[in-house]
Amino acid sequence: MPEFRIDRRCPLTPQQAWRRVTDWPRHAAQVPLTGTTVLTPPPTRTGTRFVARTGIGRLAFDDPMEVTEWRPPTAEDPHGRCHLLKTGTFLTGWAEIEVRPHGSGTHVVWREDLRVTRLPRLFDPLTARAGRAVFGLALRRLLSSPSGV
């Protein structure tokens, strides 16, 4: 599967960065033509399920995900980690988000292993580049937006 990694540093605390990068509906606002529906009651935890739907009308697809690890940063342990399993029929794989202190701010790492099920492996490098571009932009916007800290 095509795996990619995105690293970002920001002036937010680990807790602030965590709240932003694990706000699933807010993710959708950063990706064009995408909406997110959380299927389980709050708060987010291991077992939380949500669906990101991307596209318009019949040219849309669902990307259902489940949180399989949920470890928010705390005052005692400022390293946070979230692991998501993609459970769809069109997109499969996983995503992992980590936050950790870096100087007076935070280092955020987003790793993803993404596969478009009907696309031959020949296209894996293109899939990884597209994923890095889309999620890199979303992550930059999530971390730099002036509201929602």
Short mmCIF file of C-alpha atoms in Angstrom, two decimals:
data_model
loop_
_atom_site.label_atom_id
_atom_site.label_comp_id
_atom_site.label_asym_id
_atom_site.label_seq_id
_atom_site.Cartn_x
_atom_site.Cartn_y
_atom_site.Cartn_z
CA MET A 1 0.00 0.00 0.00
CA PRO A 2 1.20 3.53 -0.64
CA GLU A 3 2.28 5.03 2.65
CA PHE A 4 3.06 8.69 3.20
CA ARG A 5 4.03 10.92 6.10
CA ILE A 6 3.41 14.59 6.81
CA ASP A 7 5.27 16.54 9.52
CA ARG A 8 4.12 19.93 10.75
CA ARG A 9 5.27 22.16 13.58
CA CYS A 10 2.97 24.76 15.12
CA PRO A 11 2.95 27.18 18.05
CA LEU A 12 -0.06 25.45 19.68
CA THR A 13 0.19 23.32 22.81
CA PRO A 14 -0.10 19.54 22.25
CA GLN A 15 -3.62 19.64 23.72
CA GLN A 16 -4.70 22.48 21.39
CA ALA A 17 -3.18 20.78 18.33
CA TRP A 18 -4.83 17.49 19.33
CA ARG A 19 -8.28 19.06 19.58
CA ARG A 20 -7.89 20.53 16.11
CA VAL A 21 -6.52 17.47 14.33
CA THR A 22 -9.07 15.09 15.88
CA ASP A 23 -12.14 17.25 15.20
CA TRP A 24 -13.52 15.01 12.43
CA PRO A 25 -16.18 17.42 11.06
CA ARG A 26 -13.54 20.16 10.97
CA HIS A 27 -11.36 17.92 8.77
CA ALA A 28 -14.09 17.90 6.15
CA ALA A 29 -14.15 21.69 6.05
CA GLN A 30 -10.50 21.58 4.90
CA VAL A 31 -11.01 19.09 2.05
CA PRO A 32 -13.01 20.30 -0.95
CA LEU A 33 -16.39 18.66 -1.59
CA THR A 34 -16.22 16.67 1.65
CA GLY A 35 -18.56 16.31 4.60
CA THR A 36 -18.13 14.18 7.72
CA THR A 37 -20.77 12.42 9.77
CA VAL A 38 -19.84 11.01 13.17
CA LEU A 39 -21.84 7.81 13.73
CA THR A 40 -21.20 7.26 17.43
CA PRO A 41 -22.02 9.52 20.38
CA PRO A 42 -19.34 11.84 21.77
CA PRO A 43 -16.76 11.99 23.10
CA THR A 44 -14.32 10.47 20.61
CA ARG A 45 -12.69 7.31 21.96
CA THR A 46 -11.56 3.89 20.77
CA GLY A 47 -14.50 2.53 18.79
CA THR A 48 -15.73 5.91 17.50
CA ARG A 49 -16.87 5.59 13.89
CA PHE A 50 -17.34 8.31 11.28
CA VAL A 51 -17.74 8.65 7.53
CA ALA A 52 -16.16 11.25 5.26
CA ARG A 53 -18.16 11.60 2.03
CA THR A 54 -16.35 13.26 -0.87
CA GLY A 55 -17.78 14.28 -4.24
CA ILE A 56 -21.00 15.50 -5.78
CA GLY A 57 -24.11 13.41 -6.35
CA ARG A 58 -23.39 10.09 -8.07
CA LEU A 59 -19.72 11.04 -8.35
CA ALA A 60 -19.15 10.67 -4.61
CA PHE A 61 -17.68 8.02 -2.36
CA ASP A 62 -17.70 7.24 1.34
CA ASP A 63 -14.58 6.81 3.45
CA PRO A 64 -15.76 5.12 6.67
CA MET A 65 -13.26 5.01 9.53
CA GLU A 66 -13.02 3.67 13.06
CA VAL A 67 -10.78 4.91 15.86
CA THR A 68 -8.73 1.89 16.96
CA GLU A 69 -6.41 3.75 19.35
CA TRP A 70 -7.20 6.94 21.25
CA ARG A 71 -4.57 8.38 23.56
CA PRO A 72 -4.96 12.17 23.93
CA PRO A 73 -2.06 14.21 25.33
CA THR A 74 -2.27 15.06 29.02
CA ALA A 75 -0.30 17.25 31.38
CA GLU A 76 1.51 14.13 32.61
CA ASP A 77 2.12 12.71 29.11
CA PRO A 78 2.01 15.35 26.34
CA HIS A 79 2.44 12.75 23.56
CA GLY A 80 -0.90 11.99 21.90
CA ARG A 81 -1.68 9.23 19.39
CA CYS A 82 -4.76 8.32 17.38
CA HIS A 83 -4.98 5.39 14.97
CA LEU A 84 -7.81 5.14 12.42
CA LEU A 85 -8.76 2.10 10.37
CA LYS A 86 -10.35 2.79 6.98
CA THR A 87 -13.19 0.28 6.64
CA GLY A 88 -14.61 1.16 3.24
CA THR A 89 -14.89 -0.70 -0.02
CA PHE A 90 -13.40 2.11 -2.16
CA LEU A 91 -10.62 3.36 0.15
CA THR A 92 -8.81 1.07 2.57
CA GLY A 93 -5.80 1.37 4.84
CA TRP A 94 -5.13 3.32 8.00
CA ALA A 95 -4.15 6.74 9.30
CA GLU A 96 -2.21 7.69 12.39
CA ILE A 97 -1.97 11.11 14.01
CA GLU A 98 0.61 11.93 16.68
CA VAL A 99 1.28 15.12 18.60
CA ARG A 100 4.29 15.79 20.81
CA PRO A 101 5.92 18.85 22.34
CA HIS A 102 8.54 20.61 20.26
CA GLY A 103 10.21 23.64 21.81
CA SER A 104 7.45 26.03 22.83
CA GLY A 105 4.99 24.42 20.39
CA THR A 106 4.01 21.06 18.96
CA HIS A 107 5.23 18.64 16.31
CA VAL A 108 2.35 16.86 14.52
CA VAL A 109 2.96 13.73 12.47
CA TRP A 110 0.32 12.31 10.14
CA ARG A 111 1.05 8.90 8.62
CA GLU A 112 -1.31 7.19 6.27
CA ASP A 113 -1.41 3.99 4.31
CA LEU A 114 -3.99 4.56 1.60
CA ARG A 115 -5.27 2.27 -1.13
CA VAL A 116 -7.89 2.88 -3.79
CA THR A 117 -9.24 -0.67 -4.09
CA ARG A 118 -9.75 -0.87 -7.84
CA LEU A 119 -6.59 0.98 -8.78
CA PRO A 120 -3.60 -1.17 -9.82
CA ARG A 121 -0.50 -0.97 -7.60
CA LEU A 122 1.24 0.74 -10.49
CA PHE A 123 -0.56 3.90 -9.32
CA ASP A 124 0.59 3.64 -5.67
CA PRO A 125 3.18 6.45 -6.00
CA LEU A 126 0.53 8.75 -7.51
CA THR A 127 -1.96 7.84 -4.76
CA ALA A 128 0.66 8.62 -2.09
CA ARG A 129 1.54 11.98 -3.70
CA ALA A 130 -2.13 12.94 -3.98
CA GLY A 131 -2.78 11.90 -0.37
CA ARG A 132 0.24 13.85 0.87
CA ALA A 133 -0.92 16.95 -1.02
CA VAL A 134 -4.58 16.82 0.11
CA PHE A 135 -3.92 15.87 3.73
CA GLY A 136 -0.90 18.17 3.96
CA LEU A 137 -3.08 21.11 3.01
CA ALA A 138 -5.83 20.02 5.41
CA LEU A 139 -3.34 19.63 8.26
CA ARG A 140 -1.79 23.04 7.58
CA ARG A 141 -5.24 24.65 7.63
CA LEU A 142 -6.32 22.82 10.78
CA LEU A 143 -3.25 23.94 12.66
CA SER A 144 -3.17 27.52 11.42
CA SER A 145 -6.84 28.49 11.58
CA PRO A 146 -7.36 31.32 14.08
CA SER A 147 -10.43 29.80 15.77
CA GLY A 148 -11.20 26.62 17.61
CA VAL A 149 -8.15 26.36 19.86
#
